[in-house]
Amino acid sequence: MKVETKKRIAIFASGAGSNAEKIIEHFKNSLTADVALIVCNNPRAGVIDIAQRKNIPCTIISKKEFLHPDFTDLLHHQEIDLIVLAGFLWKIPDALIQHFPGRIINIHPALLPKFGGKGMYGMAVHHAVIAAKEKYSGITIHFVDEEYDHGNIIFQERVELANDENPESLAAKIRQLEHHWYPKTIEQLIESYE
Ligand code: GRF
């Protein structure tokens, strides 16, 4: 009989960590996967407190450490199956992408391919969507490749903008979608693995 082992997720996050928190909670009692590691590049990030509260090992890394081959070794040593970016602002080096083919995903707070690319993060995205008078915005969960916000799309969900929508109200709507769909989409992806 084949023994199923739980898949191991590493979350890379640089900010508040609200998505990381939802993902940790989602997999808390899961038979499918565990959040095994948080990787953070910002010593003041809220996600560090979340990792502590939730008892998840958290590594704070410098740019030099991030780009060093030892970092890839650490992820392999930790037997990481999937890397989940949740508000991680550094570009993922090509070498890391090649070591984890199809195993790095990101969430973007708009409907790619629109409103993506370098500099398109945080409130800048919502300002741009409103300035463009879009009728809809939404979320995109996608594989990470060598270009920002470019890899194959796994999942999108949209939300209609109100007539008086502002960047803050739109950000709140998008956050709700992210919290609802990111954990579920990760679970579905992991269930598709051998
Ligand atoms: C999210 O809006 C996500 O789409 C983007 O970064 C933000 C992270 O927020 N990639 P949080 O740190 O999870 O609260």
mmCIF file with all atom_site columns, C-alpha atoms and ligand atoms in Angstrom:
data_model
loop_
_atom_site.group_PDB
_atom_site.id
_atom_site.type_symbol
_atom_site.label_atom_id
_atom_site.label_alt_id
_atom_site.label_comp_id
_atom_site.label_asym_id
_atom_site.label_entity_id
_atom_site.label_seq_id
_atom_site.pdbx_PDB_ins_code
_atom_site.Cartn_x
_atom_site.Cartn_y
_atom_site.Cartn_z
_atom_site.occupancy
_atom_site.B_iso_or_equiv
_atom_site.pdbx_formal_charge
_atom_site.auth_seq_id
_atom_site.auth_comp_id
_atom_site.auth_asym_id
_atom_site.auth_atom_id
_atom_site.pdbx_PDB_model_num
ATOM   1   C CA . MET A 1 1   ? 0.000   0.000  0.000   1.00 0.00 ? 1   MET A CA 1
ATOM   2   C CA . LYS A 1 2   ? 1.293   3.439  -0.908  1.00 0.00 ? 2   LYS A CA 1
ATOM   3   C CA . VAL A 1 3   ? 1.866   5.596  2.162   1.00 0.00 ? 3   VAL A CA 1
ATOM   4   C CA . GLU A 1 4   ? 0.713   9.154  1.485   1.00 0.00 ? 4   GLU A CA 1
ATOM   5   C CA . THR A 1 5   ? 2.979   11.751 3.028   1.00 0.00 ? 5   THR A CA 1
ATOM   6   C CA . LYS A 1 6   ? 1.816   15.279 3.671   1.00 0.00 ? 6   LYS A CA 1
ATOM   7   C CA . LYS A 1 7   ? 3.183   17.851 1.273   1.00 0.00 ? 7   LYS A CA 1
ATOM   8   C CA . ARG A 1 8   ? 5.282   20.618 2.763   1.00 0.00 ? 8   ARG A CA 1
ATOM   9   C CA . ILE A 1 9   ? 4.569   24.255 1.943   1.00 0.00 ? 9   ILE A CA 1
ATOM   10  C CA . ALA A 1 10  ? 6.981   27.173 2.359   1.00 0.00 ? 10  ALA A CA 1
ATOM   11  C CA . ILE A 1 11  ? 5.366   30.612 2.378   1.00 0.00 ? 11  ILE A CA 1
ATOM   12  C CA . PHE A 1 12  ? 7.498   33.578 1.319   1.00 0.00 ? 12  PHE A CA 1
ATOM   13  C CA . ALA A 1 13  ? 6.087   36.854 2.648   1.00 0.00 ? 13  ALA A CA 1
ATOM   14  C CA . SER A 1 14  ? 7.416   40.371 3.242   1.00 0.00 ? 14  SER A CA 1
ATOM   15  C CA . GLY A 1 15  ? 4.451   42.207 4.710   1.00 0.00 ? 15  GLY A CA 1
ATOM   16  C CA . ALA A 1 16  ? 1.464   41.998 7.014   1.00 0.00 ? 16  ALA A CA 1
ATOM   17  C CA . GLY A 1 17  ? 1.007   38.305 6.339   1.00 0.00 ? 17  GLY A CA 1
ATOM   18  C CA . SER A 1 18  ? -2.790  38.182 6.276   1.00 0.00 ? 18  SER A CA 1
ATOM   19  C CA . ASN A 1 19  ? -2.726  35.644 3.428   1.00 0.00 ? 19  ASN A CA 1
ATOM   20  C CA . ALA A 1 20  ? -0.037  33.619 5.164   1.00 0.00 ? 20  ALA A CA 1
ATOM   21  C CA . GLU A 1 21  ? -2.241  33.498 8.265   1.00 0.00 ? 21  GLU A CA 1
ATOM   22  C CA . LYS A 1 22  ? -5.251  32.232 6.306   1.00 0.00 ? 22  LYS A CA 1
ATOM   23  C CA . ILE A 1 23  ? -3.147  29.567 4.598   1.00 0.00 ? 23  ILE A CA 1
ATOM   24  C CA . ILE A 1 24  ? -1.663  28.409 7.923   1.00 0.00 ? 24  ILE A CA 1
ATOM   25  C CA . GLU A 1 25  ? -5.155  28.197 9.439   1.00 0.00 ? 25  GLU A CA 1
ATOM   26  C CA . HIS A 1 26  ? -6.520  26.336 6.421   1.00 0.00 ? 26  HIS A CA 1
ATOM   27  C CA . PHE A 1 27  ? -3.874  23.598 6.635   1.00 0.00 ? 27  PHE A CA 1
ATOM   28  C CA . LYS A 1 28  ? -3.752  23.385 10.431  1.00 0.00 ? 28  LYS A CA 1
ATOM   29  C CA . ASN A 1 29  ? -5.561  20.062 10.636  1.00 0.00 ? 29  ASN A CA 1
ATOM   30  C CA . SER A 1 30  ? -5.133  19.034 7.028   1.00 0.00 ? 30  SER A CA 1
ATOM   31  C CA . LEU A 1 31  ? -4.142  15.548 5.945   1.00 0.00 ? 31  LEU A CA 1
ATOM   32  C CA . THR A 1 32  ? -2.921  16.962 2.631   1.00 0.00 ? 32  THR A CA 1
ATOM   33  C CA . ALA A 1 33  ? -0.266  19.492 3.575   1.00 0.00 ? 33  ALA A CA 1
ATOM   34  C CA . ASP A 1 34  ? 1.523   21.423 6.289   1.00 0.00 ? 34  ASP A CA 1
ATOM   35  C CA . VAL A 1 35  ? 2.937   24.910 6.284   1.00 0.00 ? 35  VAL A CA 1
ATOM   36  C CA . ALA A 1 36  ? 6.483   23.915 7.192   1.00 0.00 ? 36  ALA A CA 1
ATOM   37  C CA . LEU A 1 37  ? 8.339   27.196 6.846   1.00 0.00 ? 37  LEU A CA 1
ATOM   38  C CA . ILE A 1 38  ? 7.914   30.947 6.496   1.00 0.00 ? 38  ILE A CA 1
ATOM   39  C CA . VAL A 1 39  ? 10.609  32.875 4.665   1.00 0.00 ? 39  VAL A CA 1
ATOM   40  C CA . CYS A 1 40  ? 10.668  36.625 5.226   1.00 0.00 ? 40  CYS A CA 1
ATOM   41  C CA . ASN A 1 41  ? 13.035  39.323 4.010   1.00 0.00 ? 41  ASN A CA 1
ATOM   42  C CA . ASN A 1 42  ? 11.793  42.131 6.240   1.00 0.00 ? 42  ASN A CA 1
ATOM   43  C CA . PRO A 1 43  ? 12.658  41.983 9.968   1.00 0.00 ? 43  PRO A CA 1
ATOM   44  C CA . ARG A 1 44  ? 9.719   44.305 10.757  1.00 0.00 ? 44  ARG A CA 1
ATOM   45  C CA . ALA A 1 45  ? 7.090   42.350 8.834   1.00 0.00 ? 45  ALA A CA 1
ATOM   46  C CA . GLY A 1 46  ? 3.854   41.400 10.574  1.00 0.00 ? 46  GLY A CA 1
ATOM   47  C CA . VAL A 1 47  ? 4.153   37.892 9.213   1.00 0.00 ? 47  VAL A CA 1
ATOM   48  C CA . ILE A 1 48  ? 6.955   37.206 11.726  1.00 0.00 ? 48  ILE A CA 1
ATOM   49  C CA . ASP A 1 49  ? 4.549   37.634 14.664  1.00 0.00 ? 49  ASP A CA 1
ATOM   50  C CA . ILE A 1 50  ? 2.033   35.427 12.908  1.00 0.00 ? 50  ILE A CA 1
ATOM   51  C CA . ALA A 1 51  ? 4.643   32.684 12.445  1.00 0.00 ? 51  ALA A CA 1
ATOM   52  C CA . GLN A 1 52  ? 5.526   32.900 16.140  1.00 0.00 ? 52  GLN A CA 1
ATOM   53  C CA . ARG A 1 53  ? 1.899   32.772 17.241  1.00 0.00 ? 53  ARG A CA 1
ATOM   54  C CA . LYS A 1 54  ? 1.176   29.831 14.971  1.00 0.00 ? 54  LYS A CA 1
ATOM   55  C CA . ASN A 1 55  ? 4.375   27.995 15.848  1.00 0.00 ? 55  ASN A CA 1
ATOM   56  C CA . ILE A 1 56  ? 5.726   27.876 12.318  1.00 0.00 ? 56  ILE A CA 1
ATOM   57  C CA . PRO A 1 57  ? 9.511   28.107 11.830  1.00 0.00 ? 57  PRO A CA 1
ATOM   58  C CA . CYS A 1 58  ? 10.403  31.464 10.285  1.00 0.00 ? 58  CYS A CA 1
ATOM   59  C CA . THR A 1 59  ? 13.640  32.353 8.505   1.00 0.00 ? 59  THR A CA 1
ATOM   60  C CA . ILE A 1 60  ? 14.540  36.001 8.013   1.00 0.00 ? 60  ILE A CA 1
ATOM   61  C CA . ILE A 1 61  ? 16.935  36.308 5.107   1.00 0.00 ? 61  ILE A CA 1
ATOM   62  C CA . SER A 1 62  ? 19.146  38.983 3.608   1.00 0.00 ? 62  SER A CA 1
ATOM   63  C CA . LYS A 1 63  ? 19.336  39.503 -0.144  1.00 0.00 ? 63  LYS A CA 1
ATOM   64  C CA . LYS A 1 64  ? 22.778  37.896 -0.158  1.00 0.00 ? 64  LYS A CA 1
ATOM   65  C CA . GLU A 1 65  ? 21.473  34.778 1.598   1.00 0.00 ? 65  GLU A CA 1
ATOM   66  C CA . PHE A 1 66  ? 18.442  34.654 -0.685  1.00 0.00 ? 66  PHE A CA 1
ATOM   67  C CA . LEU A 1 67  ? 20.612  34.623 -3.800  1.00 0.00 ? 67  LEU A CA 1
ATOM   68  C CA . HIS A 1 68  ? 23.097  32.069 -2.439  1.00 0.00 ? 68  HIS A CA 1
ATOM   69  C CA . PRO A 1 69  ? 22.805  28.402 -3.522  1.00 0.00 ? 69  PRO A CA 1
ATOM   70  C CA . ASP A 1 70  ? 22.673  27.424 0.168   1.00 0.00 ? 70  ASP A CA 1
ATOM   71  C CA . PHE A 1 71  ? 19.146  28.839 0.270   1.00 0.00 ? 71  PHE A CA 1
ATOM   72  C CA . THR A 1 72  ? 17.964  26.380 -2.372  1.00 0.00 ? 72  THR A CA 1
ATOM   73  C CA . ASP A 1 73  ? 19.713  23.613 -0.424  1.00 0.00 ? 73  ASP A CA 1
ATOM   74  C CA . LEU A 1 74  ? 17.855  24.659 2.719   1.00 0.00 ? 74  LEU A CA 1
ATOM   75  C CA . LEU A 1 75  ? 14.502  24.342 0.917   1.00 0.00 ? 75  LEU A CA 1
ATOM   76  C CA . HIS A 1 76  ? 15.436  20.899 -0.412  1.00 0.00 ? 76  HIS A CA 1
ATOM   77  C CA . HIS A 1 77  ? 16.733  19.869 2.990   1.00 0.00 ? 77  HIS A CA 1
ATOM   78  C CA . GLN A 1 78  ? 13.372  20.934 4.458   1.00 0.00 ? 78  GLN A CA 1
ATOM   79  C CA . GLU A 1 79  ? 11.699  18.763 1.762   1.00 0.00 ? 79  GLU A CA 1
ATOM   80  C CA . ILE A 1 80  ? 9.583   21.659 0.534   1.00 0.00 ? 80  ILE A CA 1
ATOM   81  C CA . ASP A 1 81  ? 7.100   20.607 -2.165  1.00 0.00 ? 81  ASP A CA 1
ATOM   82  C CA . LEU A 1 82  ? 5.487   23.956 -2.915  1.00 0.00 ? 82  LEU A CA 1
ATOM   83  C CA . ILE A 1 83  ? 6.608   27.566 -2.505  1.00 0.00 ? 83  ILE A CA 1
ATOM   84  C CA . VAL A 1 84  ? 3.743   29.997 -2.002  1.00 0.00 ? 84  VAL A CA 1
ATOM   85  C CA . LEU A 1 85  ? 4.445   33.693 -2.461  1.00 0.00 ? 85  LEU A CA 1
ATOM   86  C CA . ALA A 1 86  ? 2.133   35.838 -0.378  1.00 0.00 ? 86  ALA A CA 1
ATOM   87  C CA . GLY A 1 87  ? 3.215   39.444 -0.658  1.00 0.00 ? 87  GLY A CA 1
ATOM   88  C CA . PHE A 1 88  ? 6.895   38.655 -1.223  1.00 0.00 ? 88  PHE A CA 1
ATOM   89  C CA . LEU A 1 89  ? 8.528   41.581 -2.968  1.00 0.00 ? 89  LEU A CA 1
ATOM   90  C CA . TRP A 1 90  ? 11.843  40.212 -4.226  1.00 0.00 ? 90  TRP A CA 1
ATOM   91  C CA . LYS A 1 91  ? 12.055  38.714 -7.673  1.00 0.00 ? 91  LYS A CA 1
ATOM   92  C CA . ILE A 1 92  ? 12.580  34.963 -7.522  1.00 0.00 ? 92  ILE A CA 1
ATOM   93  C CA . PRO A 1 93  ? 15.976  34.076 -9.018  1.00 0.00 ? 93  PRO A CA 1
ATOM   94  C CA . ASP A 1 94  ? 15.953  31.923 -12.159 1.00 0.00 ? 94  ASP A CA 1
ATOM   95  C CA . ALA A 1 95  ? 18.014  29.219 -10.410 1.00 0.00 ? 95  ALA A CA 1
ATOM   96  C CA . LEU A 1 96  ? 15.342  28.779 -7.739  1.00 0.00 ? 96  LEU A CA 1
ATOM   97  C CA . ILE A 1 97  ? 12.598  28.588 -10.374 1.00 0.00 ? 97  ILE A CA 1
ATOM   98  C CA . GLN A 1 98  ? 14.565  25.880 -12.156 1.00 0.00 ? 98  GLN A CA 1
ATOM   99  C CA . HIS A 1 99  ? 14.960  23.898 -8.935  1.00 0.00 ? 99  HIS A CA 1
ATOM   100 C CA . PHE A 1 100 ? 11.199  24.037 -8.283  1.00 0.00 ? 100 PHE A CA 1
ATOM   101 C CA . PRO A 1 101 ? 9.619   23.727 -11.734 1.00 0.00 ? 101 PRO A CA 1
ATOM   102 C CA . GLY A 1 102 ? 5.877   24.335 -11.524 1.00 0.00 ? 102 GLY A CA 1
ATOM   103 C CA . ARG A 1 103 ? 6.191   24.446 -7.764  1.00 0.00 ? 103 ARG A CA 1
ATOM   104 C CA . ILE A 1 104 ? 6.232   28.198 -7.086  1.00 0.00 ? 104 ILE A CA 1
ATOM   105 C CA . ILE A 1 105 ? 2.986   30.158 -7.127  1.00 0.00 ? 105 ILE A CA 1
ATOM   106 C CA . ASN A 1 106 ? 1.991   33.753 -6.487  1.00 0.00 ? 106 ASN A CA 1
ATOM   107 C CA . ILE A 1 107 ? -1.172  35.740 -5.898  1.00 0.00 ? 107 ILE A CA 1
ATOM   108 C CA . HIS A 1 108 ? -1.678  39.084 -7.607  1.00 0.00 ? 108 HIS A CA 1
ATOM   109 C CA . PRO A 1 109 ? -4.404  41.547 -6.554  1.00 0.00 ? 109 PRO A CA 1
ATOM   110 C CA . ALA A 1 110 ? -5.763  42.226 -10.061 1.00 0.00 ? 110 ALA A CA 1
ATOM   111 C CA . LEU A 1 111 ? -6.836  40.413 -13.198 1.00 0.00 ? 111 LEU A CA 1
ATOM   112 C CA . LEU A 1 112 ? -3.577  39.650 -14.999 1.00 0.00 ? 112 LEU A CA 1
ATOM   113 C CA . PRO A 1 113 ? -2.293  40.235 -17.620 1.00 0.00 ? 113 PRO A CA 1
ATOM   114 C CA . LYS A 1 114 ? -3.623  43.723 -16.893 1.00 0.00 ? 114 LYS A CA 1
ATOM   115 C CA . PHE A 1 115 ? -2.139  45.720 -14.012 1.00 0.00 ? 115 PHE A CA 1
ATOM   116 C CA . GLY A 1 116 ? 0.902   43.494 -13.480 1.00 0.00 ? 116 GLY A CA 1
ATOM   117 C CA . GLY A 1 117 ? 4.656   43.849 -13.813 1.00 0.00 ? 117 GLY A CA 1
ATOM   118 C CA . LYS A 1 118 ? 7.400   45.642 -11.951 1.00 0.00 ? 118 LYS A CA 1
ATOM   119 C CA . GLY A 1 119 ? 6.127   48.268 -9.497  1.00 0.00 ? 119 GLY A CA 1
ATOM   120 C CA . MET A 1 120 ? 2.565   46.945 -9.661  1.00 0.00 ? 120 MET A CA 1
ATOM   121 C CA . TYR A 1 121 ? 2.033   45.900 -6.070  1.00 0.00 ? 121 TYR A CA 1
ATOM   122 C CA . GLY A 1 122 ? 0.114   47.066 -3.029  1.00 0.00 ? 122 GLY A CA 1
ATOM   123 C CA . MET A 1 123 ? -2.160  50.088 -3.398  1.00 0.00 ? 123 MET A CA 1
ATOM   124 C CA . ALA A 1 124 ? -0.546  51.075 -6.715  1.00 0.00 ? 124 ALA A CA 1
ATOM   125 C CA . VAL A 1 125 ? -2.510  48.276 -8.356  1.00 0.00 ? 125 VAL A CA 1
ATOM   126 C CA . HIS A 1 126 ? -5.881  49.468 -7.034  1.00 0.00 ? 126 HIS A CA 1
ATOM   127 C CA . HIS A 1 127 ? -5.122  53.097 -7.917  1.00 0.00 ? 127 HIS A CA 1
ATOM   128 C CA . ALA A 1 128 ? -4.308  52.020 -11.467 1.00 0.00 ? 128 ALA A CA 1
ATOM   129 C CA . VAL A 1 129 ? -7.480  49.931 -11.811 1.00 0.00 ? 129 VAL A CA 1
ATOM   130 C CA . ILE A 1 130 ? -9.661  52.847 -10.681 1.00 0.00 ? 130 ILE A CA 1
ATOM   131 C CA . ALA A 1 131 ? -7.803  55.372 -12.848 1.00 0.00 ? 131 ALA A CA 1
ATOM   132 C CA . ALA A 1 132 ? -8.415  53.101 -15.847 1.00 0.00 ? 132 ALA A CA 1
ATOM   133 C CA . LYS A 1 133 ? -12.176 53.099 -15.028 1.00 0.00 ? 133 LYS A CA 1
ATOM   134 C CA . GLU A 1 134 ? -12.300 49.300 -15.088 1.00 0.00 ? 134 GLU A CA 1
ATOM   135 C CA . LYS A 1 135 ? -15.665 47.692 -14.480 1.00 0.00 ? 135 LYS A CA 1
ATOM   136 C CA . TYR A 1 136 ? -14.068 44.682 -12.773 1.00 0.00 ? 136 TYR A CA 1
ATOM   137 C CA . SER A 1 137 ? -10.972 43.830 -10.811 1.00 0.00 ? 137 SER A CA 1
ATOM   138 C CA . GLY A 1 138 ? -10.097 40.605 -9.042  1.00 0.00 ? 138 GLY A CA 1
ATOM   139 C CA . ILE A 1 139 ? -7.357  38.192 -8.087  1.00 0.00 ? 139 ILE A CA 1
ATOM   140 C CA . THR A 1 140 ? -4.990  36.035 -10.106 1.00 0.00 ? 140 THR A CA 1
ATOM   141 C CA . ILE A 1 141 ? -3.186  32.980 -8.769  1.00 0.00 ? 141 ILE A CA 1
ATOM   142 C CA . HIS A 1 142 ? -0.421  31.951 -11.134 1.00 0.00 ? 142 HIS A CA 1
ATOM   143 C CA . PHE A 1 143 ? 2.775   29.968 -11.495 1.00 0.00 ? 143 PHE A CA 1
ATOM   144 C CA . VAL A 1 144 ? 5.954   31.987 -11.131 1.00 0.00 ? 144 VAL A CA 1
ATOM   145 C CA . ASP A 1 145 ? 8.279   32.167 -14.082 1.00 0.00 ? 145 ASP A CA 1
ATOM   146 C CA . GLU A 1 146 ? 11.267  34.347 -14.929 1.00 0.00 ? 146 GLU A CA 1
ATOM   147 C CA . GLU A 1 147 ? 9.136   37.475 -15.534 1.00 0.00 ? 147 GLU A CA 1
ATOM   148 C CA . TYR A 1 148 ? 7.092   39.426 -12.982 1.00 0.00 ? 148 TYR A CA 1
ATOM   149 C CA . ASP A 1 149 ? 3.401   38.436 -12.914 1.00 0.00 ? 149 ASP A CA 1
ATOM   150 C CA . HIS A 1 150 ? 3.743   36.430 -16.103 1.00 0.00 ? 150 HIS A CA 1
ATOM   151 C CA . GLY A 1 151 ? 3.509   32.661 -15.452 1.00 0.00 ? 151 GLY A CA 1
ATOM   152 C CA . ASN A 1 152 ? 0.556   30.460 -16.383 1.00 0.00 ? 152 ASN A CA 1
ATOM   153 C CA . ILE A 1 153 ? -2.666  31.345 -14.642 1.00 0.00 ? 153 ILE A CA 1
ATOM   154 C CA . ILE A 1 154 ? -4.111  28.771 -12.243 1.00 0.00 ? 154 ILE A CA 1
ATOM   155 C CA . PHE A 1 155 ? -7.181  30.665 -11.021 1.00 0.00 ? 155 PHE A CA 1
ATOM   156 C CA . GLN A 1 156 ? -8.921  34.028 -11.324 1.00 0.00 ? 156 GLN A CA 1
ATOM   157 C CA . GLU A 1 157 ? -11.948 35.486 -9.620  1.00 0.00 ? 157 GLU A CA 1
ATOM   158 C CA . ARG A 1 158 ? -13.393 38.880 -10.366 1.00 0.00 ? 158 ARG A CA 1
ATOM   159 C CA . VAL A 1 159 ? -15.366 41.475 -8.466  1.00 0.00 ? 159 VAL A CA 1
ATOM   160 C CA . GLU A 1 160 ? -17.381 44.391 -9.811  1.00 0.00 ? 160 GLU A CA 1
ATOM   161 C CA . LEU A 1 161 ? -16.332 47.930 -8.969  1.00 0.00 ? 161 LEU A CA 1
ATOM   162 C CA . ALA A 1 162 ? -18.988 50.167 -7.427  1.00 0.00 ? 162 ALA A CA 1
ATOM   163 C CA . ASN A 1 163 ? -19.606 53.571 -9.029  1.00 0.00 ? 163 ASN A CA 1
ATOM   164 C CA . ASP A 1 164 ? -17.955 55.284 -6.090  1.00 0.00 ? 164 ASP A CA 1
ATOM   165 C CA . GLU A 1 165 ? -15.220 52.667 -5.583  1.00 0.00 ? 165 GLU A CA 1
ATOM   166 C CA . ASN A 1 166 ? -11.966 54.002 -4.148  1.00 0.00 ? 166 ASN A CA 1
ATOM   167 C CA . PRO A 1 167 ? -8.589  52.259 -3.805  1.00 0.00 ? 167 PRO A CA 1
ATOM   168 C CA . GLU A 1 168 ? -9.171  51.460 -0.124  1.00 0.00 ? 168 GLU A CA 1
ATOM   169 C CA . SER A 1 169 ? -12.618 49.945 -0.624  1.00 0.00 ? 169 SER A CA 1
ATOM   170 C CA . LEU A 1 170 ? -11.333 47.972 -3.599  1.00 0.00 ? 170 LEU A CA 1
ATOM   171 C CA . ALA A 1 171 ? -8.349  46.725 -1.575  1.00 0.00 ? 171 ALA A CA 1
ATOM   172 C CA . ALA A 1 172 ? -10.762 45.416 1.084   1.00 0.00 ? 172 ALA A CA 1
ATOM   173 C CA . LYS A 1 173 ? -12.834 43.557 -1.528  1.00 0.00 ? 173 LYS A CA 1
ATOM   174 C CA . ILE A 1 174 ? -9.729  42.039 -3.068  1.00 0.00 ? 174 ILE A CA 1
ATOM   175 C CA . ARG A 1 175 ? -8.358  40.970 0.302   1.00 0.00 ? 175 ARG A CA 1
ATOM   176 C CA . GLN A 1 176 ? -11.572 39.067 0.994   1.00 0.00 ? 176 GLN A CA 1
ATOM   177 C CA . LEU A 1 177 ? -11.264 37.235 -2.312  1.00 0.00 ? 177 LEU A CA 1
ATOM   178 C CA . GLU A 1 178 ? -7.626  36.409 -1.622  1.00 0.00 ? 178 GLU A CA 1
ATOM   179 C CA . HIS A 1 179 ? -8.333  35.026 1.823   1.00 0.00 ? 179 HIS A CA 1
ATOM   180 C CA . HIS A 1 180 ? -11.180 32.910 0.504   1.00 0.00 ? 180 HIS A CA 1
ATOM   181 C CA . TRP A 1 181 ? -9.525  31.531 -2.640  1.00 0.00 ? 181 TRP A CA 1
ATOM   182 C CA . TYR A 1 182 ? -5.784  31.279 -2.045  1.00 0.00 ? 182 TYR A CA 1
ATOM   183 C CA . PRO A 1 183 ? -5.901  28.463 0.563   1.00 0.00 ? 183 PRO A CA 1
ATOM   184 C CA . LYS A 1 184 ? -8.481  26.486 -1.447  1.00 0.00 ? 184 LYS A CA 1
ATOM   185 C CA . THR A 1 185 ? -6.518  26.846 -4.687  1.00 0.00 ? 185 THR A CA 1
ATOM   186 C CA . ILE A 1 186 ? -3.304  25.731 -2.986  1.00 0.00 ? 186 ILE A CA 1
ATOM   187 C CA . GLU A 1 187 ? -5.097  22.685 -1.648  1.00 0.00 ? 187 GLU A CA 1
ATOM   188 C CA . GLN A 1 188 ? -6.452  21.765 -5.079  1.00 0.00 ? 188 GLN A CA 1
ATOM   189 C CA . LEU A 1 189 ? -3.041  22.158 -6.636  1.00 0.00 ? 189 LEU A CA 1
ATOM   190 C CA . ILE A 1 190 ? -1.407  19.969 -4.011  1.00 0.00 ? 190 ILE A CA 1
ATOM   191 C CA . GLU A 1 191 ? -4.081  17.321 -4.427  1.00 0.00 ? 191 GLU A CA 1
ATOM   192 C CA . SER A 1 192 ? -3.166  17.144 -8.105  1.00 0.00 ? 192 SER A CA 1
ATOM   193 C CA . TYR A 1 193 ? 0.425   16.160 -7.227  1.00 0.00 ? 193 TYR A CA 1
ATOM   194 C CA . GLU A 1 194 ? 1.488   12.524 -7.348  1.00 0.00 ? 194 GLU A CA 1
HETATM 195 C C1 . GRF B 2 .   ? -1.717  40.663 -1.288  1.00 0.00 ? 1   GRF B C1 1
HETATM 196 O O1 . GRF B 2 .   ? -2.581  41.656 -1.717  1.00 0.00 ? 1   GRF B O1 1
HETATM 197 C C2 . GRF B 2 .   ? -1.203  39.901 -2.474  1.00 0.00 ? 1   GRF B C2 1
HETATM 198 O O2 . GRF B 2 .   ? -2.079  39.929 -3.564  1.00 0.00 ? 1   GRF B O2 1
HETATM 199 C C3 . GRF B 2 .   ? 0.053   40.619 -2.851  1.00 0.00 ? 1   GRF B C3 1
HETATM 200 O O3 . GRF B 2 .   ? 0.588   41.076 -1.639  1.00 0.00 ? 1   GRF B O3 1
HETATM 201 C C4 . GRF B 2 .   ? -0.445  41.246 -0.679  1.00 0.00 ? 1   GRF B C4 1
HETATM 202 C C5 . GRF B 2 .   ? -0.036  40.586 0.593   1.00 0.00 ? 1   GRF B C5 1
HETATM 203 O O4 . GRF B 2 .   ? -0.841  40.930 1.677   1.00 0.00 ? 1   GRF B O4 1
HETATM 204 N N1 . GRF B 2 .   ? 0.899   39.772 -3.638  1.00 0.00 ? 1   GRF B N1 1
HETATM 205 P P1 . GRF B 2 .   ? -0.659  40.183 3.087   1.00 0.00 ? 1   GRF B P1 1
HETATM 206 O O5 . GRF B 2 .   ? 0.761   40.442 3.563   1.00 0.00 ? 1   GRF B O5 1
HETATM 207 O O6 . GRF B 2 .   ? -0.912  38.742 2.851   1.00 0.00 ? 1   GRF B O6 1
HETATM 208 O O7 . GRF B 2 .   ? -1.665  40.805 4.002   1.00 0.00 ? 1   GRF B O7 1
#
